Coordinates of C-alpha atoms in Angstrom, one line a residue:
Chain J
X999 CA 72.1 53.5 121.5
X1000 CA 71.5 55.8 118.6
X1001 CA 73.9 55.8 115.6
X1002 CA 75.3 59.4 116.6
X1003 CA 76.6 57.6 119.7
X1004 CA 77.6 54.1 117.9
X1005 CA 79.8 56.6 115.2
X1006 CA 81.3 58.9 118.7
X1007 CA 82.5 55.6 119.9
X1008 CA 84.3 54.7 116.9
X1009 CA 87.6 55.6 116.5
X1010 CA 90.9 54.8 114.8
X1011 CA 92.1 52.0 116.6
X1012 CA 96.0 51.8 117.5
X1013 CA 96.2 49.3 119.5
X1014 CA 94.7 45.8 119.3
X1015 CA 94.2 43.0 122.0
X1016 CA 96.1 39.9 120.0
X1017 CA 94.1 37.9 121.8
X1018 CA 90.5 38.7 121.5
X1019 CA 88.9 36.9 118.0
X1020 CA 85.7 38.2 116.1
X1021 CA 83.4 35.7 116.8
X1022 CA 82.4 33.5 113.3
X1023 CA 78.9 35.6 113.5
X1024 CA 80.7 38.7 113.8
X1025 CA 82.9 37.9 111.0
X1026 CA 79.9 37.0 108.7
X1027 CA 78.2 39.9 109.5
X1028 CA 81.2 41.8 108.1
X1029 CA 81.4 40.3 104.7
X1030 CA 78.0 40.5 104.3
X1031 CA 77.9 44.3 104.7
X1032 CA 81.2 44.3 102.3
X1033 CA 79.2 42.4 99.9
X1034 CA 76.0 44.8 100.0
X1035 CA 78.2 48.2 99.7
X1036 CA 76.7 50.1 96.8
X1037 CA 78.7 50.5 94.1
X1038 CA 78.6 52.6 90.8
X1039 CA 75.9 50.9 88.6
X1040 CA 75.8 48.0 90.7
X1041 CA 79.2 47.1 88.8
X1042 CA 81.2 45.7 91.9
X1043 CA 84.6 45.9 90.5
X1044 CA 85.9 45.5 94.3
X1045 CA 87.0 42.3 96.3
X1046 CA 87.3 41.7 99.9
X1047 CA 90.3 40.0 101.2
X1048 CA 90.0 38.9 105.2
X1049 CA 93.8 38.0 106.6
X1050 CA 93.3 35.6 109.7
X1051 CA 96.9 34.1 108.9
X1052 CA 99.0 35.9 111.5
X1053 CA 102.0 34.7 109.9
X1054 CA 101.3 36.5 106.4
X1055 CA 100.3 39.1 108.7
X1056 CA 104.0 39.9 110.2
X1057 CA 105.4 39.7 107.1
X1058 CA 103.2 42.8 105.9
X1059 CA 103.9 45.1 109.0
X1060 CA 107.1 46.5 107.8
X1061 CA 105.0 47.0 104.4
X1062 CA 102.8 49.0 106.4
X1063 CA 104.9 51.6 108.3
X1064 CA 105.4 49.2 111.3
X1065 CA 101.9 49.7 112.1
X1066 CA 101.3 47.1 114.5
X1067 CA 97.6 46.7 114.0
X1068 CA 98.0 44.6 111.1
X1069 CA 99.1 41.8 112.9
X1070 CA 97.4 42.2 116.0
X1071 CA 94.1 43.0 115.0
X1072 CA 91.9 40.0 115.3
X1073 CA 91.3 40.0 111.3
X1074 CA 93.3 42.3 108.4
X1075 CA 90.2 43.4 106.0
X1076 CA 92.0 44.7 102.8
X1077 CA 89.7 46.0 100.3
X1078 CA 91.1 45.2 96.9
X1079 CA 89.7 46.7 93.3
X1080 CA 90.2 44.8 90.1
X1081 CA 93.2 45.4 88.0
X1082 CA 90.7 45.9 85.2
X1083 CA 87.2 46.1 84.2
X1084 CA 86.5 43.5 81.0
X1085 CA 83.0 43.4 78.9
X1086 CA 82.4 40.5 80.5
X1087 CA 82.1 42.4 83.8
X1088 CA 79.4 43.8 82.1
X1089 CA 77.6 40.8 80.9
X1090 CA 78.0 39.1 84.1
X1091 CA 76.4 42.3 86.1
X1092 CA 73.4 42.2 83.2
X1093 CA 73.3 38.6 83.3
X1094 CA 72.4 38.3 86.2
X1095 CA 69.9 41.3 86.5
X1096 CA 68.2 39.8 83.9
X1097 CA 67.9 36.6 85.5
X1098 CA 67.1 37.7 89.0
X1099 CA 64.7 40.3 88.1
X1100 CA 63.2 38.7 84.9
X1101 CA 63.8 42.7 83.4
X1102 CA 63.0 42.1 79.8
X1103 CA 65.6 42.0 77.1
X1104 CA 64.9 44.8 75.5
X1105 CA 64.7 47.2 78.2
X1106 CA 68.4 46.0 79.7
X1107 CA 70.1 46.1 76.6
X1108 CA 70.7 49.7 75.8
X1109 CA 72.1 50.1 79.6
X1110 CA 74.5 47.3 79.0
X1111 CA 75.6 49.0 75.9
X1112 CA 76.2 52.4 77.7
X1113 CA 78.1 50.9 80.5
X1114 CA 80.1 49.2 78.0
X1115 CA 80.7 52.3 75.8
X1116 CA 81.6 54.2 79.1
X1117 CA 83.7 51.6 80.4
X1118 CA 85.6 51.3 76.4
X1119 CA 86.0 55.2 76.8
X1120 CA 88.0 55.2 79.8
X1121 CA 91.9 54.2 79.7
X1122 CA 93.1 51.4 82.2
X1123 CA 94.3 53.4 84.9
X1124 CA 91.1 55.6 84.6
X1125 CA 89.0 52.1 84.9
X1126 CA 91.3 51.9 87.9
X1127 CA 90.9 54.9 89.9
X1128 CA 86.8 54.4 89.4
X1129 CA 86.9 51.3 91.0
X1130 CA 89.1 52.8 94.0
X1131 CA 86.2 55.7 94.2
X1132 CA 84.0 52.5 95.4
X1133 CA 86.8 51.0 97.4
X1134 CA 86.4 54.2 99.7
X1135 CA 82.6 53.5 99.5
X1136 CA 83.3 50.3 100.9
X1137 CA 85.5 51.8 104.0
X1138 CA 82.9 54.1 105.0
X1139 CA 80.4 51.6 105.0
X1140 CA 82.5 48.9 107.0
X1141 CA 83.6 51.7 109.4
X1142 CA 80.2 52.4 110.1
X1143 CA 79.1 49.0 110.3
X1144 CA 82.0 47.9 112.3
X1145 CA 80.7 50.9 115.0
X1146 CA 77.4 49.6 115.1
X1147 CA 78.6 46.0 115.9
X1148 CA 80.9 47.4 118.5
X1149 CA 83.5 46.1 116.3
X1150 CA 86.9 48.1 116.4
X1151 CA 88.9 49.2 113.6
X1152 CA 91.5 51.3 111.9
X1153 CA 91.4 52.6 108.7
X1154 CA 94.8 52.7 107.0
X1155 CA 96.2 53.7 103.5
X1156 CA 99.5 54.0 104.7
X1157 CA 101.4 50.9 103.2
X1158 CA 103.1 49.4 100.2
X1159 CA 100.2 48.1 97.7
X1160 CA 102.9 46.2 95.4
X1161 CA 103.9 44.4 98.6
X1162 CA 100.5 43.5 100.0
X1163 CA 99.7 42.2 96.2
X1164 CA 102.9 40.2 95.6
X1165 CA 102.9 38.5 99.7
X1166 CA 99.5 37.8 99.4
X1167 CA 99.2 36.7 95.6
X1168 CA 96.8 39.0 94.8
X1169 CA 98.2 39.4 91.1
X1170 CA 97.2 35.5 90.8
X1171 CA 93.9 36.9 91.5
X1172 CA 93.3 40.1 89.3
X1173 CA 93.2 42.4 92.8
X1174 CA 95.0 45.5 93.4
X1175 CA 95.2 46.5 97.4
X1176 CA 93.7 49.8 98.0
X1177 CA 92.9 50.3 101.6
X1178 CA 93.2 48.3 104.5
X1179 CA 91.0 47.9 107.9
X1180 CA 92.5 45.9 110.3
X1181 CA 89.6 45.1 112.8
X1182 CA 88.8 43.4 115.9
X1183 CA 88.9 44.7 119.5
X1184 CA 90.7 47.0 121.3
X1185 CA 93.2 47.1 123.9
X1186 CA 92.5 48.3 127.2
X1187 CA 95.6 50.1 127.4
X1188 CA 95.1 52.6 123.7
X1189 CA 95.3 55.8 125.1
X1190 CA 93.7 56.8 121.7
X1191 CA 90.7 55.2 122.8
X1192 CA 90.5 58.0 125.1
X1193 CA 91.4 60.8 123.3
X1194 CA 88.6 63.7 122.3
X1195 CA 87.7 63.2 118.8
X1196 CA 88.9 66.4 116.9
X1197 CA 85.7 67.3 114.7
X1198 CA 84.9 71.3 113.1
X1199 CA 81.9 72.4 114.1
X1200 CA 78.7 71.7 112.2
X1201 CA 78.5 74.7 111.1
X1202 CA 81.7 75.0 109.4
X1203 CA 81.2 71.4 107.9
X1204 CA 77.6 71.7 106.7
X1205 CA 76.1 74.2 105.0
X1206 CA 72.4 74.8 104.6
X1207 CA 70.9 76.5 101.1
Chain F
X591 CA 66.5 44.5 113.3
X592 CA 70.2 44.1 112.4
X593 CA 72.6 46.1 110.4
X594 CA 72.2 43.6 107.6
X595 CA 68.6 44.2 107.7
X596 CA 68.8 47.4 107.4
X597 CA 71.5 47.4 104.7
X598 CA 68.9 44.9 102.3
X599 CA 66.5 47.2 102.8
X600 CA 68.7 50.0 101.1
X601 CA 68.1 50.2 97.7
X602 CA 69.1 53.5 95.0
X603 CA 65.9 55.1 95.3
X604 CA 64.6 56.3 91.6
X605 CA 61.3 58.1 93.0
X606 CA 60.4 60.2 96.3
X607 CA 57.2 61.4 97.5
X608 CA 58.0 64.8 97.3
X609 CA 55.4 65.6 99.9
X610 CA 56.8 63.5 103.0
X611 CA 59.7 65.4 104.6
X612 CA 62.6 64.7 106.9
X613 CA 62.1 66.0 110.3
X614 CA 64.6 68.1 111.8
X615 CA 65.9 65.8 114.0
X616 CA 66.3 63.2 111.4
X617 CA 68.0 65.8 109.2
X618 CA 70.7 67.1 112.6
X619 CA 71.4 63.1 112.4
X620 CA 72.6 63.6 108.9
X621 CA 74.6 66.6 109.3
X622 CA 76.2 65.2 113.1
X623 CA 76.8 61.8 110.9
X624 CA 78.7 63.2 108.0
X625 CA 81.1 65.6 110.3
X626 CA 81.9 62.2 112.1
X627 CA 83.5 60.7 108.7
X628 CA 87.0 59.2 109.4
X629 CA 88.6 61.4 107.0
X630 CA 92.4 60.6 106.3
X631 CA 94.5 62.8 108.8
X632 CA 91.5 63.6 110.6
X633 CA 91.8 66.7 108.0
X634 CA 88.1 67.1 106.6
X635 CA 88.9 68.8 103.4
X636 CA 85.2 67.8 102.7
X637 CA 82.1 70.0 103.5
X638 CA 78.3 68.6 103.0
X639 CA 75.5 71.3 101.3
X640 CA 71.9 70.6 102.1
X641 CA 69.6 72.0 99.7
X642 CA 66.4 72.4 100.6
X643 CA 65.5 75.3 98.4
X644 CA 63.2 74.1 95.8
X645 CA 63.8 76.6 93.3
X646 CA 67.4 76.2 93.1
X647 CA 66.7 72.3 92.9
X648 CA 64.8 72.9 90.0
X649 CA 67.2 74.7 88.1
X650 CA 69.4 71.5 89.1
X651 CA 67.7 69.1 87.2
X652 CA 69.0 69.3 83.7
X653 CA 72.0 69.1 84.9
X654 CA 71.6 66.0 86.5
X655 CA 70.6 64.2 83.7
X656 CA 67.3 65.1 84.5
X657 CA 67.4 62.8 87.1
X658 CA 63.9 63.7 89.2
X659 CA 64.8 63.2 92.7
X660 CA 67.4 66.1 92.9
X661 CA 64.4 67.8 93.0
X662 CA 61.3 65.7 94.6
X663 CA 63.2 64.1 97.6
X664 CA 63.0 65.9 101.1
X665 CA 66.3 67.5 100.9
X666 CA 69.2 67.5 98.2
X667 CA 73.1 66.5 99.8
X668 CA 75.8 67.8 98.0
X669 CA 79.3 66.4 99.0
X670 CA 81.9 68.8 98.2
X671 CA 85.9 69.3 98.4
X672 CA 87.3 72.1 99.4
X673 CA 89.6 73.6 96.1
X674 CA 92.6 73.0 97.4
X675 CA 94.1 72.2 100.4
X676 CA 96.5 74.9 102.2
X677 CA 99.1 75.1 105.3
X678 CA 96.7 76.9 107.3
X679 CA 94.3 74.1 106.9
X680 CA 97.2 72.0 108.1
X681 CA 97.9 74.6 111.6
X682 CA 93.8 74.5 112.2
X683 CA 94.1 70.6 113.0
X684 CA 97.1 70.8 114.5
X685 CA 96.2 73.7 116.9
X686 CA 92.7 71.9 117.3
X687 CA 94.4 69.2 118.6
X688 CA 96.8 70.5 120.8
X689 CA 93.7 72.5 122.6
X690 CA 91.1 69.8 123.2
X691 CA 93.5 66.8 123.9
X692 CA 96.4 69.2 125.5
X693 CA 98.9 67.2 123.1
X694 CA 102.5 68.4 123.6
X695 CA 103.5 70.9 121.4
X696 CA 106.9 68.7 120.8
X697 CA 105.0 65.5 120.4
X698 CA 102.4 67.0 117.8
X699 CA 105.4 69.5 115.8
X700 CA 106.6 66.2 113.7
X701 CA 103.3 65.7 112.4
X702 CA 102.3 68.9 111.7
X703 CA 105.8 69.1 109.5
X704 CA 105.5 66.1 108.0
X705 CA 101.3 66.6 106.8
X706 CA 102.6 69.9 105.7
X707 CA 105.6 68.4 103.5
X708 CA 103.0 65.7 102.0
X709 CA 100.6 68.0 100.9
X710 CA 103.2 70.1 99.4
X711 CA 104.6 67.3 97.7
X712 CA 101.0 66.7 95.5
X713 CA 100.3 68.7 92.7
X714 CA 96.8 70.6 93.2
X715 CA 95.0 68.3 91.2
X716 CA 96.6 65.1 93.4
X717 CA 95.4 66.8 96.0
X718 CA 92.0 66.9 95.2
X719 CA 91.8 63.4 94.2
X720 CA 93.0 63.1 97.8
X721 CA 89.8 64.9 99.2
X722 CA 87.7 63.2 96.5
X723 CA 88.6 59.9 98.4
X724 CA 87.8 61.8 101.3
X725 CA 83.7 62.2 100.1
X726 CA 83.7 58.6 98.7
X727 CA 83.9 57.8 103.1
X728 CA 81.5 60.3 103.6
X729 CA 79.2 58.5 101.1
X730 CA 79.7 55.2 102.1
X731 CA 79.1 56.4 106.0
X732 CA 76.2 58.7 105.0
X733 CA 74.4 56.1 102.7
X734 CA 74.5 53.8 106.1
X735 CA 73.4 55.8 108.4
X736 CA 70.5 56.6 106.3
X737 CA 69.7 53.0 106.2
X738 CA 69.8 52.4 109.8
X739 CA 67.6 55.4 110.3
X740 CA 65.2 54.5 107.3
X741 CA 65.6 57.2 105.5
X742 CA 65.6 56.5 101.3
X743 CA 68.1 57.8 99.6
X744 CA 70.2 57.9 96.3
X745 CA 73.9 58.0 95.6
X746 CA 74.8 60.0 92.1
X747 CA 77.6 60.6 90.5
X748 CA 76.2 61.6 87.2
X749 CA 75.6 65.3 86.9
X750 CA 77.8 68.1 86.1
X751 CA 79.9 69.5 88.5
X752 CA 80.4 72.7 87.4
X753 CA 77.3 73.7 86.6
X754 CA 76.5 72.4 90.6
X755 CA 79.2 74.7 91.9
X756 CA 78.1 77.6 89.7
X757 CA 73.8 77.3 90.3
X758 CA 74.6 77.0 94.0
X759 CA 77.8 79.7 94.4
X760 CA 79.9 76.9 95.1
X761 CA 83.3 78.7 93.8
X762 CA 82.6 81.6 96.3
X763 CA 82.6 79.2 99.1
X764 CA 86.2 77.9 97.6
X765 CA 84.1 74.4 97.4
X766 CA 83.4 72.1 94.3
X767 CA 81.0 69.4 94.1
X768 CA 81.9 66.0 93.6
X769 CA 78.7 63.5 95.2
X770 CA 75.1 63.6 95.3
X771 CA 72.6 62.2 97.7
X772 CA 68.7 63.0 97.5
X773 CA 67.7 61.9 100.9
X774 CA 63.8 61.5 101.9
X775 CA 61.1 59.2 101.9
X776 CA 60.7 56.5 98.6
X777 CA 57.1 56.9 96.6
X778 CA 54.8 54.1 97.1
X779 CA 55.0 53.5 93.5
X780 CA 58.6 53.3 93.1
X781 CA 59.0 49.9 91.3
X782 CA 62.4 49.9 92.1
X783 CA 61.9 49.4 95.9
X784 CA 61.1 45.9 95.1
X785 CA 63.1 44.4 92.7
X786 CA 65.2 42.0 94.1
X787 CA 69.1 43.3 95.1
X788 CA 71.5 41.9 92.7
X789 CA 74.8 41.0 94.4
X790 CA 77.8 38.6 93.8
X791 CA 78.0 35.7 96.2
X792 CA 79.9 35.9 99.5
X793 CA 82.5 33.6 98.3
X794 CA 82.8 35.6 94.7
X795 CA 83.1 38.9 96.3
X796 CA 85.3 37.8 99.4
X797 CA 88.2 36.2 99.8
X798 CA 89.4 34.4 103.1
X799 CA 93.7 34.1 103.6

């Protein structure tokens, strides 16, 4: 199976089967490719938060347009970005290149300084909207992902962020709800899953200089 | 090999051998793979530019920070938006729709309406933030595939749009430029290929409710 065909099989999941689970391997796989998204400068100003609860999970579905797949998906992914970006963000990202890579002091130091600098030059809700840029990094890399393990899913950013963040407690956290991606298997009966997938051509999508 | 194999051995590439190319097939993968981007309302307001042209890729480089693999890797992808985003874009999903699945016109007129009433509800700028998201997927997918199918490449963000959209006639093609991805084949001699990948922990960059 080539990845053309892996990415022709996906699509945007309606309807879940409540009662088929991710497997624990499956699962890991999943937050492992969430942790190894690339991200502007390596920075990682985005969190992961996996919803098993199924309680939790019906109190969110009418924060999320009555779409049912939030609750009967096998797992709710929602891919969260820090309320802010601190300095220490910085250090810790530099910190640790340093120590990993044993990259000399003097070489690291006027890149941490620059991504400070940048970061300083930005207001708060600019900070914000970079880190969402890398949320949406994130989606397309777990959609793919998700295709290739035969994993269904549904992208969604319809629903209420301030909910999400206030039932879950992600304020407690720092974390912002951006996107969600309820995922897991599904049911035989989503006549979506049958539906022709409604591309343009490639040539009015790509063009060739 | 597995997908998180594949994903570890994805790394921002720094230096291409600018003599080993992608094949066509290779490159077709590319082009099929971004035009099979979830995009949000299936609306693609996003359009991919491969550059081949060394000439023009050369006149690319100082404004790219002088970043050398806009030039030296096999081929040069430019994710773009479109401008702005119209009703007729709108009716050409719509109408796409309602041919290849043979949707109901009075199931399908409620969406159309209310896609219509959203878009005219942003401000033009709001609504290119909206397709901006939009290439962010396309990144995320893109930078995946290119894992799984080995070839190097090298997300950017840092060069200047409009100096992109005017070297390449971008505004002609109502289409600015927003991403970057030199995709090709890593030099031997890049030492970045084997530094180690620096990553938070699962359990810092994942939260299980």
């Amino acid at each position: 199976m080539n990845i053309i065909d892996h990415l022709k099989w996906r699509y945007a999941t309606k309807k879940f089967n409540p009662s088929k689970l991710l497997s624990d391997e499956k699962l890991q796989t999943i937050k492992e490719a969430f942790n190894l998204t690339a991200t502007s400068f390596g920075l990682q100003t985005v969190s992961l938060v996996v919803v098993s609860d199924k309680n939790k999970r019906s109190r969110l579905v009418e924060h999320s347009y009555h779409q049912q797949q939030v609750l009967d998906a096998s797992h709710l992914l929602v891919i969260c970005i820090q309320d802010d970006i601190s300095e220490s963000d910085v250090d810790e990202l530099f910190d640790s290149v340093a120590d990993l890579r044993q990259t000399p002091h003097n070489i690291l130091e006027p890149y941490r300084k620059d991504l400070k600098v940048m970061m300083q030059n930005m207001s708060k809700s600019e900070r914000q909207e970079w880190s969402v840029k890398q949320a949406y990094i994130a989606l397309g890399n777990l959609m793919t992902v998700c295709a290739v393990e035969r994993i269904d899913a549904c992208p969604m950013e319809g629903f209420v962020p301030e909910k999400y963040d206030e039932l879950l407690n992600l304020k407690e956290r720092n974390l912002k709800s951006v996107l969600l991606l309820p995922i897991g298997y599904r049911s035989e009966d989503d006549k979506f899953a049958r539906f022709k997938k409604v591309r343009k051509t490639i040539d009015d999508a790509v063009i060739s200089l």
